[in-house]
XYZ file of C-alpha atoms in Angstrom:
728
model
C -50.214 190.468 66.429
C -50.835 190.064 62.900
C -53.156 186.941 63.270
C -55.020 188.966 66.111
C -55.569 191.988 63.171
C -56.647 189.512 60.761
C -59.269 187.799 63.573
C -60.323 191.092 64.446
C -60.953 192.121 60.696
C -62.878 188.924 59.659
C -65.204 189.510 62.887
C -65.780 192.989 61.956
C -67.018 192.036 58.243
C -69.019 189.283 59.821
C -71.050 191.912 61.936
C -71.464 194.048 59.275
C -72.600 191.356 57.057
C -75.842 190.975 55.532
C -76.373 187.519 57.524
C -75.580 189.006 60.556
C -77.969 192.018 59.962
C -80.822 189.354 58.524
C -80.417 187.243 61.308
C -80.898 190.230 64.080
C -83.659 192.028 62.355
C -85.825 188.914 60.958
C -85.907 190.213 57.320
C -83.997 189.474 54.494
C -83.945 190.287 50.496
C -82.808 187.769 48.181
C -81.845 189.146 44.692
C -80.434 187.644 41.428
C -80.915 187.567 37.662
C -83.390 185.252 35.852
C -83.205 181.675 35.962
C -80.195 181.334 38.524
C -82.332 179.597 41.134
C -83.624 181.964 43.580
C -87.034 180.258 43.628
C -85.784 176.797 43.595
C -83.346 177.955 46.761
C -86.826 179.210 48.795
C -88.777 175.868 48.246
C -85.691 173.638 49.432
C -85.533 176.256 52.101
C -89.385 175.616 52.814
C -89.367 171.896 52.338
C -86.437 171.626 54.450
C -88.168 173.601 57.489
C -91.695 171.934 56.840
C -89.738 168.457 57.108
C -88.082 169.625 60.455
C -91.095 170.673 62.095
C -90.460 174.692 61.281
C -93.544 176.879 60.826
C -92.845 177.893 56.869
C -95.530 179.759 54.785
C -94.345 180.648 50.899
C -96.063 182.352 47.775
C -95.198 183.202 44.619
C -95.192 186.741 43.330
C -96.814 185.831 40.127
C -99.972 184.500 41.905
C -100.764 188.268 43.134
C -103.087 189.949 40.372
C -104.163 193.767 40.259
C -106.005 193.608 43.711
C -104.372 194.896 46.867
C -101.238 193.353 47.653
C -101.721 192.675 51.170
C -105.350 191.799 50.950
C -104.417 188.778 48.795
C -101.530 187.641 51.202
C -103.763 185.780 53.688
C -105.877 184.347 50.514
C -102.743 182.740 48.608
C -101.530 181.478 52.123
C -104.468 179.384 52.270
C -106.010 181.423 55.732
C -109.021 182.995 56.433
C -107.469 186.010 58.489
C -106.257 189.519 57.232
C -102.405 190.173 57.238
C -102.547 190.831 61.216
C -104.072 187.212 61.493
C -101.764 185.199 59.104
C -98.741 186.793 61.179
C -100.606 185.692 64.627
C -101.256 182.481 63.156
C -97.207 182.403 62.526
C -96.086 183.593 65.487
C -98.578 181.537 67.658
C -96.585 178.458 65.413
C -93.659 179.720 66.528
C -93.701 180.293 70.392
C -95.558 176.188 70.314
C -92.542 174.590 67.974
C -89.759 176.419 69.568
C -88.709 177.823 66.005
C -88.765 181.157 64.126
C -91.533 181.090 61.823
C -90.963 182.100 58.307
C -92.920 184.052 55.723
C -91.605 183.689 52.376
C -92.705 186.321 49.228
C -91.052 184.592 45.993
C -90.439 186.518 43.029
C -92.416 190.037 43.740
C -91.088 191.238 40.184
C -93.387 188.850 38.342
C -96.912 190.474 40.381
C -99.320 192.188 38.131
C -98.134 195.749 38.151
C -95.278 195.001 40.578
C -93.762 198.418 41.468
C -96.890 198.558 43.918
C -94.494 196.394 46.409
C -92.487 198.875 46.868
C -95.256 200.616 49.699
C -96.971 197.304 50.345
C -93.226 196.144 51.693
C -93.449 199.140 53.989
C -96.239 197.972 55.531
C -95.599 194.561 55.755
C -92.270 195.318 57.519
C -94.272 197.287 60.232
C -96.934 194.642 60.704
C -94.418 191.920 60.459
C -91.697 193.881 63.350
C -94.912 193.684 65.940
C -94.842 189.523 65.670
C -91.077 188.799 66.928
C -91.592 185.226 65.820
C -91.870 185.750 62.488
C -89.137 186.336 59.810
C -89.621 187.495 56.319
C -88.135 186.781 53.131
C -88.473 188.321 49.514
C -87.084 187.912 46.494
C -86.613 189.790 43.801
C -84.809 189.575 40.086
C -81.812 192.142 40.440
C -82.740 194.363 37.631
C -85.870 195.216 39.095
C -84.958 195.286 42.734
C -84.758 199.224 42.067
C -88.036 200.082 40.904
C -90.215 197.351 42.408
C -88.733 196.972 45.972
C -87.311 200.581 46.060
C -85.079 202.237 48.222
C -85.928 199.188 50.956
C -83.504 199.063 53.505
C -83.453 195.725 54.044
C -80.114 193.112 54.540
C -79.796 191.863 50.956
C -78.028 188.740 49.728
C -77.683 187.931 45.898
C -77.819 184.848 44.573
C -75.345 183.805 42.060
C -76.527 180.491 40.568
C -73.015 178.552 39.587
C -71.554 181.489 38.745
C -69.125 180.794 41.818
C -68.226 177.585 40.043
C -68.929 177.763 36.575
C -66.018 175.782 35.412
C -67.019 172.843 38.072
C -70.780 172.944 36.727
C -70.332 172.959 32.911
C -67.819 169.689 33.517
C -70.615 168.303 35.428
C -73.307 168.924 33.274
C -71.240 167.959 29.949
C -70.749 164.730 31.420
C -74.383 163.895 32.475
C -75.237 164.763 28.640
C -72.771 162.958 27.195
C -70.927 166.021 25.862
C -67.107 166.736 25.303
C -65.430 169.321 28.048
C -65.039 172.693 26.498
C -61.686 173.967 25.487
C -62.136 177.123 26.623
C -63.204 179.457 29.908
C -67.234 180.062 30.162
C -67.217 183.457 30.762
C -70.460 183.998 29.263
C -72.478 184.777 32.660
C -75.647 183.014 31.406
C -73.438 179.702 32.134
C -74.003 180.292 35.549
C -77.315 180.014 35.428
C -78.321 176.476 36.423
C -81.590 176.721 34.429
C -80.223 178.263 31.156
C -76.994 175.607 31.622
C -79.642 172.561 31.364
C -81.650 174.117 28.429
C -78.323 174.332 26.130
C -77.116 171.054 27.091
C -80.422 169.790 26.014
C -80.522 171.138 23.197
C -76.906 170.607 22.056
C -78.011 166.700 22.980
C -81.158 167.282 20.747
C -79.417 168.708 18.165
C -76.481 165.925 18.194
C -74.295 167.738 18.918
C -71.116 166.256 20.441
C -69.422 169.153 22.411
C -70.076 171.998 24.230
C -70.183 174.269 21.268
C -72.168 177.231 22.199
C -69.528 178.931 24.950
C -68.470 181.872 22.848
C -71.859 182.405 20.675
C -74.435 185.026 21.088
C -77.260 184.579 23.215
C -79.615 184.806 20.767
C -77.842 181.947 19.250
C -78.257 179.846 21.954
C -81.978 180.683 22.542
C -82.274 179.952 18.922
C -81.161 176.521 19.625
C -82.758 175.633 22.595
C -86.196 176.920 20.690
C -85.176 174.359 17.733
C -84.517 171.174 19.993
C -87.795 171.820 21.373
C -89.400 171.894 18.147
C -88.159 168.793 17.177
C -88.184 167.005 20.285
C -92.278 167.853 19.817
C -92.441 167.302 15.949
C -91.919 163.182 16.959
C -94.702 160.822 16.184
C -94.970 159.941 19.873
C -95.291 163.735 21.170
C -97.414 166.610 19.272
C -96.584 164.939 15.478
C -96.055 167.818 12.862
C -93.504 168.938 10.418
C -90.664 169.641 12.085
C -89.846 172.418 9.359
C -93.193 174.106 10.141
C -91.565 175.293 12.977
C -94.519 175.566 15.604
C -92.320 176.392 18.672
C -90.768 179.175 17.293
C -93.745 180.560 15.577
C -96.060 180.284 19.318
C -92.994 181.911 20.957
C -92.589 184.791 19.101
C -96.358 185.040 19.036
C -96.522 184.636 22.804
C -93.751 187.303 23.226
C -95.693 190.029 21.801
C -98.179 189.991 24.463
C -96.720 192.510 27.010
C -96.599 192.162 30.562
C -94.526 188.691 31.118
C -97.714 186.434 32.216
C -100.218 185.452 28.990
C -103.844 184.277 30.415
C -103.684 180.624 29.713
C -106.530 180.813 27.478
C -105.264 183.044 25.160
C -102.235 180.312 25.093
C -104.614 177.643 24.335
C -106.343 179.554 21.394
C -102.709 180.819 19.910
C -101.458 176.981 20.215
C -104.717 175.334 18.988
C -104.884 177.797 16.052
C -100.958 176.792 15.064
C -101.897 173.235 15.543
C -105.477 172.536 15.479
C -107.664 169.391 16.038
C -105.252 167.949 18.983
C -106.301 165.873 22.675
C -104.951 167.747 25.282
C -102.145 164.979 25.403
C -100.601 165.650 21.838
C -101.285 169.567 22.157
C -98.605 172.259 21.251
C -99.313 173.855 24.825
C -99.059 170.950 26.585
C -95.881 170.025 24.723
C -93.896 173.326 25.108
C -94.817 173.466 29.396
C -93.570 169.910 29.426
C -90.171 171.233 27.955
C -90.066 173.942 30.010
C -90.897 176.330 27.353
C -93.734 178.013 29.479
C -94.811 177.038 32.738
C -97.532 177.795 34.793
C -97.893 180.854 36.250
C -100.813 180.673 38.626
C -104.007 179.176 38.441
C -105.040 180.948 34.546
C -101.897 182.265 33.685
C -98.672 180.969 31.891
C -94.970 182.676 31.216
C -91.799 181.731 29.677
C -89.834 178.878 31.736
C -86.883 180.837 31.356
C -87.002 184.575 31.027
C -84.276 185.382 28.582
C -86.176 183.503 26.133
C -89.238 185.787 26.319
C -86.849 188.714 26.666
C -85.001 187.417 23.480
C -88.517 186.993 21.319
C -90.462 190.019 21.934
C -86.986 191.754 21.695
C -86.616 190.013 17.800
C -89.903 191.503 16.749
C -88.955 195.118 17.886
C -85.260 194.790 16.243
C -87.400 194.219 12.976
C -88.202 197.897 12.960
C -86.058 200.882 11.672
C -83.981 202.068 14.414
C -86.333 205.444 14.480
C -89.317 203.245 15.359
C -87.351 201.334 18.095
C -86.116 205.090 19.391
C -89.963 205.735 19.829
C -91.049 202.722 21.399
C -88.731 203.367 24.424
C -90.002 207.032 24.062
C -93.466 205.961 24.632
C -92.193 204.004 28.117
C -91.181 207.393 29.766
C -90.222 206.895 33.048
C -91.100 203.220 32.987
C -88.150 202.212 31.028
C -87.264 199.819 33.595
C -90.068 197.594 33.194
C -88.427 196.331 29.924
C -85.017 195.936 31.581
C -84.840 191.889 30.119
C -86.277 193.231 26.776
C -83.572 196.290 26.443
C -80.848 193.522 27.211
C -81.649 191.457 24.418
C -82.129 194.817 22.358
C -78.540 196.042 23.011
C -77.865 192.282 21.890
C -79.646 192.532 18.917
C -79.640 196.127 17.398
C -75.934 195.857 16.503
C -76.661 192.448 14.980
C -79.579 193.411 12.795
C -79.036 197.190 12.107
C -75.416 197.972 13.295
C -76.602 200.231 15.082
C -75.881 200.409 19.404
C -79.337 200.626 21.576
C -77.468 203.469 23.302
C -77.769 205.365 20.380
C -81.350 205.191 19.487
C -82.037 208.023 22.348
C -81.953 211.855 22.662
C -78.380 212.919 21.415
C -78.549 215.762 23.795
C -79.096 214.408 26.864
C -76.969 211.359 29.219
C -78.116 207.828 27.856
C -80.281 206.416 30.654
C -78.240 203.666 32.797
C -80.825 201.362 32.101
C -79.387 201.161 28.754
C -75.710 201.806 29.824
C -75.896 198.534 32.115
C -77.316 196.597 29.077
C -74.678 197.892 26.751
C -72.130 196.600 29.380
C -74.015 193.216 30.306
C -74.465 192.929 25.981
C -70.858 192.990 25.018
C -70.334 189.195 26.333
C -73.446 188.145 24.898
C -73.791 189.133 21.666
C -71.634 187.695 18.887
C -68.492 188.694 18.333
C -69.304 190.078 14.879
C -71.283 192.140 16.251
C -69.147 194.382 18.320
C -67.790 197.198 15.828
C -65.927 200.453 16.507
C -68.880 202.136 17.969
C -68.797 199.708 20.292
C -65.180 200.102 20.981
C -65.789 203.687 21.319
C -68.472 203.002 24.066
C -66.170 201.022 25.965
C -63.402 203.246 25.918
C -65.331 205.842 27.042
C -66.693 203.732 30.108
C -63.233 202.944 31.062
C -63.201 206.867 32.235
C -66.356 206.946 34.207
C -65.599 206.143 37.877
C -69.197 204.522 37.839
C -68.949 201.988 35.196
C -65.180 201.200 35.093
C -65.106 198.392 37.014
C -67.786 196.438 35.129
C -66.035 197.453 32.350
C -62.790 195.369 32.945
C -65.250 192.333 33.851
C -66.921 192.624 30.418
C -63.554 192.574 29.202
C -62.005 189.671 30.303
C -65.393 187.680 29.905
C -64.081 188.572 26.163
C -60.768 188.310 26.566
C -60.253 184.544 25.558
C -62.825 184.643 22.165
C -60.338 184.375 19.410
C -61.360 186.930 16.657
C -63.201 189.100 18.726
C -62.428 192.473 18.347
C -62.109 193.335 22.002
C -60.398 190.434 23.354
C -57.119 190.004 24.647
C -55.289 191.458 22.211
C -57.373 194.818 22.086
C -56.846 194.864 26.162
C -53.074 194.205 25.796
C -53.027 197.191 23.246
C -54.934 199.355 25.650
C -53.360 198.572 28.280
C -49.992 199.228 27.001
C -50.652 202.447 26.035
C -51.181 203.800 29.302
C -48.308 204.869 31.480
C -47.928 203.039 34.733
C -49.202 205.386 37.428
C -52.477 206.034 35.200
C -53.147 202.516 34.346
C -52.608 201.150 38.144
C -55.380 203.509 38.998
C -57.525 202.336 36.692
C -56.686 198.398 35.783
C -54.214 197.118 38.720
C -56.253 198.360 41.320
C -59.735 196.542 40.133
C -58.259 193.174 40.487
C -57.563 193.802 44.168
C -59.942 191.718 46.059
C -61.024 189.481 43.046
C -60.181 186.194 44.635
C -62.294 187.346 48.018
C -64.437 184.549 48.844
C -67.685 186.537 48.286
C -66.002 188.407 45.320
C -68.028 186.949 41.805
C -65.334 187.570 38.938
C -64.448 187.116 35.839
C -60.749 186.731 37.128
C -61.518 184.125 39.689
C -62.852 182.057 36.638
C -60.000 182.505 34.510
C -57.448 181.266 37.041
C -59.705 178.594 38.094
C -59.773 177.581 34.228
C -56.124 177.629 33.692
C -55.654 176.303 36.414
C -57.963 174.044 37.912
C -56.446 173.561 41.306
C -57.436 169.626 42.487
C -58.626 168.271 39.344
C -55.690 166.370 38.369
C -55.455 167.549 35.173
C -55.532 171.295 33.637
C -58.656 172.413 31.258
C -58.503 171.239 27.251
C -57.127 174.303 25.619
C -56.413 175.142 21.881
C -53.793 177.747 20.378
C -55.980 180.615 19.958
C -57.586 180.538 23.225
C -53.997 179.727 25.332
C -52.354 182.946 23.809
C -55.397 185.263 24.425
C -55.613 183.756 27.876
C -51.750 184.145 28.432
C -52.229 187.824 28.095
C -54.842 188.537 29.681
C -52.945 186.224 32.689
C -50.057 188.367 31.989
C -51.724 191.644 32.750
C -53.513 190.179 36.083
C -49.769 190.279 37.720
C -50.093 193.902 37.873
C -51.888 194.235 40.355
C -50.819 194.165 44.484
C -52.908 191.815 45.868
C -50.977 188.773 46.061
C -53.683 185.971 45.748
C -54.505 187.199 42.218
C -50.554 187.685 41.293
C -49.649 184.371 42.433
C -52.552 182.665 41.267
C -51.843 184.466 37.608
C -48.840 183.189 37.584
C -49.165 179.525 38.060
C -52.005 179.657 35.643
C -49.230 180.889 33.252
C -46.776 178.431 34.036
C -49.969 175.952 33.714
C -51.281 177.025 30.429
C -47.441 177.099 28.903
C -46.224 174.187 29.574
C -48.949 172.292 27.519
C -49.115 175.084 25.082
C -45.497 176.295 24.283
C -45.508 178.085 21.505
C -48.361 180.338 22.469
C -46.365 180.887 25.720
C -43.649 181.925 23.461
C -45.839 184.344 21.228
C -47.468 186.092 24.903
C -43.857 186.306 26.453
C -42.745 188.345 23.185
C -45.684 191.062 23.773
C -45.424 191.301 27.344
C -41.989 191.321 28.207
C -42.056 194.760 26.532
C -44.389 196.406 28.578
C -43.596 199.232 31.069
C -44.493 197.580 34.588
C -41.793 195.293 35.827
C -44.131 193.376 38.374
C -45.643 192.203 35.071
C -42.266 191.700 33.165
C -40.894 189.854 36.402
C -43.666 187.351 36.762
C -44.117 186.226 32.993
C -40.017 185.416 32.903
C -40.755 183.884 36.064
C -43.503 181.655 34.562
C -40.996 180.820 31.692
C -38.290 179.604 34.220
C -40.981 177.737 36.076
C -41.595 175.766 32.307
C -38.098 175.231 31.824
C -37.569 173.819 34.817
C -40.729 171.384 34.807
C -40.796 170.810 31.176
C -36.739 171.164 29.921
C -37.341 170.168 26.503
C -39.436 173.299 26.063
C -36.561 175.184 27.335
C -35.251 176.072 23.526
C -38.698 177.625 22.622
C -38.815 179.651 25.692
C -35.372 181.234 24.868
C -36.037 182.219 21.280
C -38.137 185.322 22.333
C -36.388 185.887 25.146
C -33.023 186.041 23.939
C -34.506 188.077 21.260
C -35.788 190.352 23.691
C -32.477 191.433 25.708
C -30.188 191.296 22.697
C -29.401 195.049 22.894
C -29.476 194.612 26.759
C -30.263 193.285 29.620
C -32.854 194.794 32.346
C -31.054 196.010 35.572
C -34.117 194.078 37.346
C -32.083 191.114 39.730
C -35.187 188.947 39.192
C -35.770 189.191 35.911
C -31.898 188.435 34.934
C -32.148 185.361 37.225
C -35.042 183.734 35.642
C -34.072 184.683 32.292
C -30.251 183.040 33.129
C -31.742 179.969 34.122
C -34.304 179.844 30.895
C -31.039 180.238 28.952
C -29.571 177.390 30.447
C -31.146 174.971 30.643
C -32.125 175.547 26.833
C -28.365 174.959 26.494
C -28.422 172.043 28.213
C -31.163 170.817 26.171
C -28.966 171.469 22.478
C -29.922 175.010 22.076
C -26.836 177.444 21.109
C -27.730 180.702 21.421
C -26.295 183.140 24.046
C -25.393 182.297 27.477
C -26.435 185.581 29.711
C -23.651 185.111 31.981
C -23.354 188.109 34.638
C -22.208 190.859 34.701
C -24.588 192.702 32.636
C -22.356 196.239 32.484
C -25.056 198.218 35.066
C -22.835 201.542 36.434
C -23.019 202.403 39.987
C -23.282 204.749 41.653
C -26.459 205.993 40.313
C -27.222 209.656 40.395
C -29.732 210.299 43.236
C -31.795 213.358 44.723
C -29.201 214.567 47.818
C -30.508 213.438 51.162
C -31.380 216.814 52.896
C -33.682 217.517 49.641
C -34.925 213.946 50.269
C -35.874 214.900 53.970
C -37.459 218.217 52.776
C -39.647 216.143 50.449
C -40.376 214.490 53.542
C -41.006 216.094 56.783
C -43.304 218.662 58.005
C -45.994 219.794 57.368
C -47.552 217.747 54.758
C -44.935 214.827 54.984
C -45.736 214.292 51.249
C -43.385 211.463 50.458
C -42.859 210.102 54.246
C -44.816 207.121 53.257
C -42.363 206.034 50.885
C -39.166 207.173 52.525
C -39.663 206.271 56.173
C -40.735 202.309 54.227
C -37.522 202.701 52.634
C -35.169 203.695 55.760
C -34.319 201.675 58.490
C -37.522 203.285 60.220
C -39.965 200.946 58.286
C -40.252 197.495 57.965
C -38.993 197.206 54.171
C -35.957 198.948 54.708
C -34.972 196.712 58.162
C -36.367 193.235 57.157
C -35.605 193.562 53.033
C -33.479 195.991 52.314
C -30.378 195.536 55.124
C -30.606 192.087 54.909
C -29.845 191.938 50.932
C -27.018 194.569 51.130
C -25.108 192.736 53.781
C -24.731 189.899 51.234
C -22.128 192.204 49.644
C -18.269 193.173 50.249
C -17.739 196.444 50.710
C -16.138 198.715 52.788
C -18.811 201.143 53.530
C -21.952 199.457 54.630
C -23.872 202.501 55.664
C -22.700 204.689 52.312
C -23.712 201.585 50.496
C -27.237 201.420 52.527
C -27.994 205.603 51.850
C -26.852 205.342 48.519
C -29.329 202.432 47.598
C -31.994 203.945 49.914
C -31.765 207.176 47.770
C -31.969 205.153 45.039
C -34.586 203.448 45.533
C -36.574 206.341 46.585
C -35.626 208.127 43.546
C -36.646 205.202 41.193
C -40.525 205.175 42.967
C -41.042 208.573 42.028
C -39.944 208.218 38.540
C -41.867 205.338 38.295
C -44.583 207.631 39.000
C -45.843 207.470 42.908
C -46.808 210.581 43.857
C -48.858 211.459 46.857
C -51.419 213.244 44.786
C -52.296 210.360 42.494
C -51.696 207.544 45.194
C -51.515 208.444 48.817
C -55.108 208.171 49.367
C -55.179 205.149 47.746
C -52.317 203.659 49.472
C -53.966 204.666 52.933
C -57.092 202.834 52.000
C -55.446 199.631 51.127
C -53.207 199.856 54.430
C -56.635 200.325 56.597
C -58.260 197.635 54.383
C -55.954 194.550 54.488
C -55.516 193.548 58.146
C -53.691 190.192 57.486
C -55.010 189.821 53.711
C -52.113 190.001 51.296
C -52.556 193.591 49.519
C -50.099 196.128 49.424
C -50.002 199.708 48.815
C -48.915 200.865 44.974
C -46.007 202.547 46.846
C -45.325 199.312 48.128
C -45.266 197.732 44.464
C -43.001 200.480 43.500
C -40.339 199.903 46.393
C -39.985 196.180 45.252
C -39.787 197.139 41.537
C -37.149 199.845 42.452
C -35.118 197.364 45.382
C -34.651 194.515 42.829
C -33.248 197.347 40.335
C -31.259 198.675 42.544
C -29.907 195.114 43.646
C -29.019 194.423 39.828
C -27.005 197.591 39.346
C -24.965 196.664 42.675
C -24.664 193.365 42.010
C -23.015 194.214 39.149
C -20.057 196.279 40.960
C -19.586 195.060 43.810
C -18.935 191.149 44.958
C -20.920 188.905 46.971
C -20.316 187.657 50.312
C -18.638 183.799 50.581
C -20.948 181.727 52.675
């Protein structure tokens, strides 16, 4: 039945997916951030379809000017018809070929006055619905969907570039450009951007760097490196032939960025570049050089734009950030309700304002009103894009506030994971550890542990996946190159990932702890001394289990691991049976390797029986009308699988004259421990019901089940100190 339920769940997800809706309705909105490869993807689709004889027409958003959008569509498609005529031709071609025709409109956000598409697309979709042989695909940069496409109702799919396998992409690019593989996890989301990754590798190669040095650098540093590299290449005598110290490429970028709208008339660009480098033939002109280098690209017949849109955003933001904070505030106020149109620049300004003025952009607004969501989103994105030194007390204050916001909490956690492994970053894993340690277990599980559920789902693009794949790269033969400072930070972050009830994340993090720890034992010993003190036995269990795994695989390392663990239990051992066993094995292996510390042999002095809530009181708490603690009690007792298949078999291993009495006492002790850990129906009943409904074979457990596992092994530890084991 479990397999049947899992299959039904998969079928339900497929039927409700955007892919299924797109196939049925014949329309799709493709989104993605600048440079991830949306246009390349659609061009590849169009070329492949045409090669297979499937009718396909693709037009570019940048070619639409200020005239009526739908009037221009057949013109750009090079057909003499109106829109209905174009759709009719495609429909007839579909019937003749036996294949559905596709009309692709790429990058609508790059059109002149792009917010006109909201109404134009409604009209377009209405017309297209009358031609069953024609499918419609529209692409738009993610940040502009709300303003440009509007409340569209289209099946939507986001393109993430290399984000699904950033580590593998960087390895391949580094190898292609002769660069050493990074020694840190690449959380900067820009490295999942194919264009950004190529430009970065080209810049590093041109500047003579042998290592992938920019992984933890700020966005502005990387953009400056790219401009510097392009300037160096174009200054050569065989190219544009100028003194590299004049930085003509940088000057041109800055001047072009001051022209609003993103697209620059070609004649303006020619005049500007000719003024910087006059009296040149086209073959050696600055404009041609910048086009050849990809700094600029053709945008229609008579315009150019930045090849990498972030480059233009950063250049323009630099100009704006050179003004005073008051002037920046006035600039934003002048945009009124069209703040959205400058999202790219706002993102760059959120990086630059703290670097230039030690002021957060979100504070350059009316303090009596809530900050616009565009600025909050820009701040969150900037956390992993700014230089670590630009993260001050105000940034930390904002992060703490956003962690209390239901709307922004999950994205804030993701950004914190992205900077977790950056040595010296004020918000790295040491900050994360201190913050999470300050929270009580039930609150932390609601805010943090639940955010990790589903992080490894196939369609989830999570920095948790990046961290795990970097630390434990399955199928790549060896673990990532790593340095001690990065290792300790990664171990702290991984340790906290074991708090979740998603077994995929928990197990993956446990293996990653071993993978890093056996290569950086000093870092592991330092991290474990911090992690064993946290108030979550779920975390402590897996951290000590990882220490045991390392000791078993690399016995000479056991003494290093034994030192902090022995110090931790010097004043008393924990009750948790698994933690005890893992810890004892580490000490035994360390002793066999010459360590002269304590042996740590049982028993450990726990007293039995445990004083528990009377059974009649428990039954009152779990009975009608509310059944408040019913989910816990019914699971622990013989009525549930946990009691029947986990608790009862475990207790049969002990010798006792009263097996029923032992089981009753253990059931009551587990119930009480679940409550003292912090499980209440008010806090977790709805959450657990949601997890229970959504799992259908998926390895995700209730929070209540997490607390039951903790309580079970703690009570078994107490029992094992007081009752003999049955001989086998």
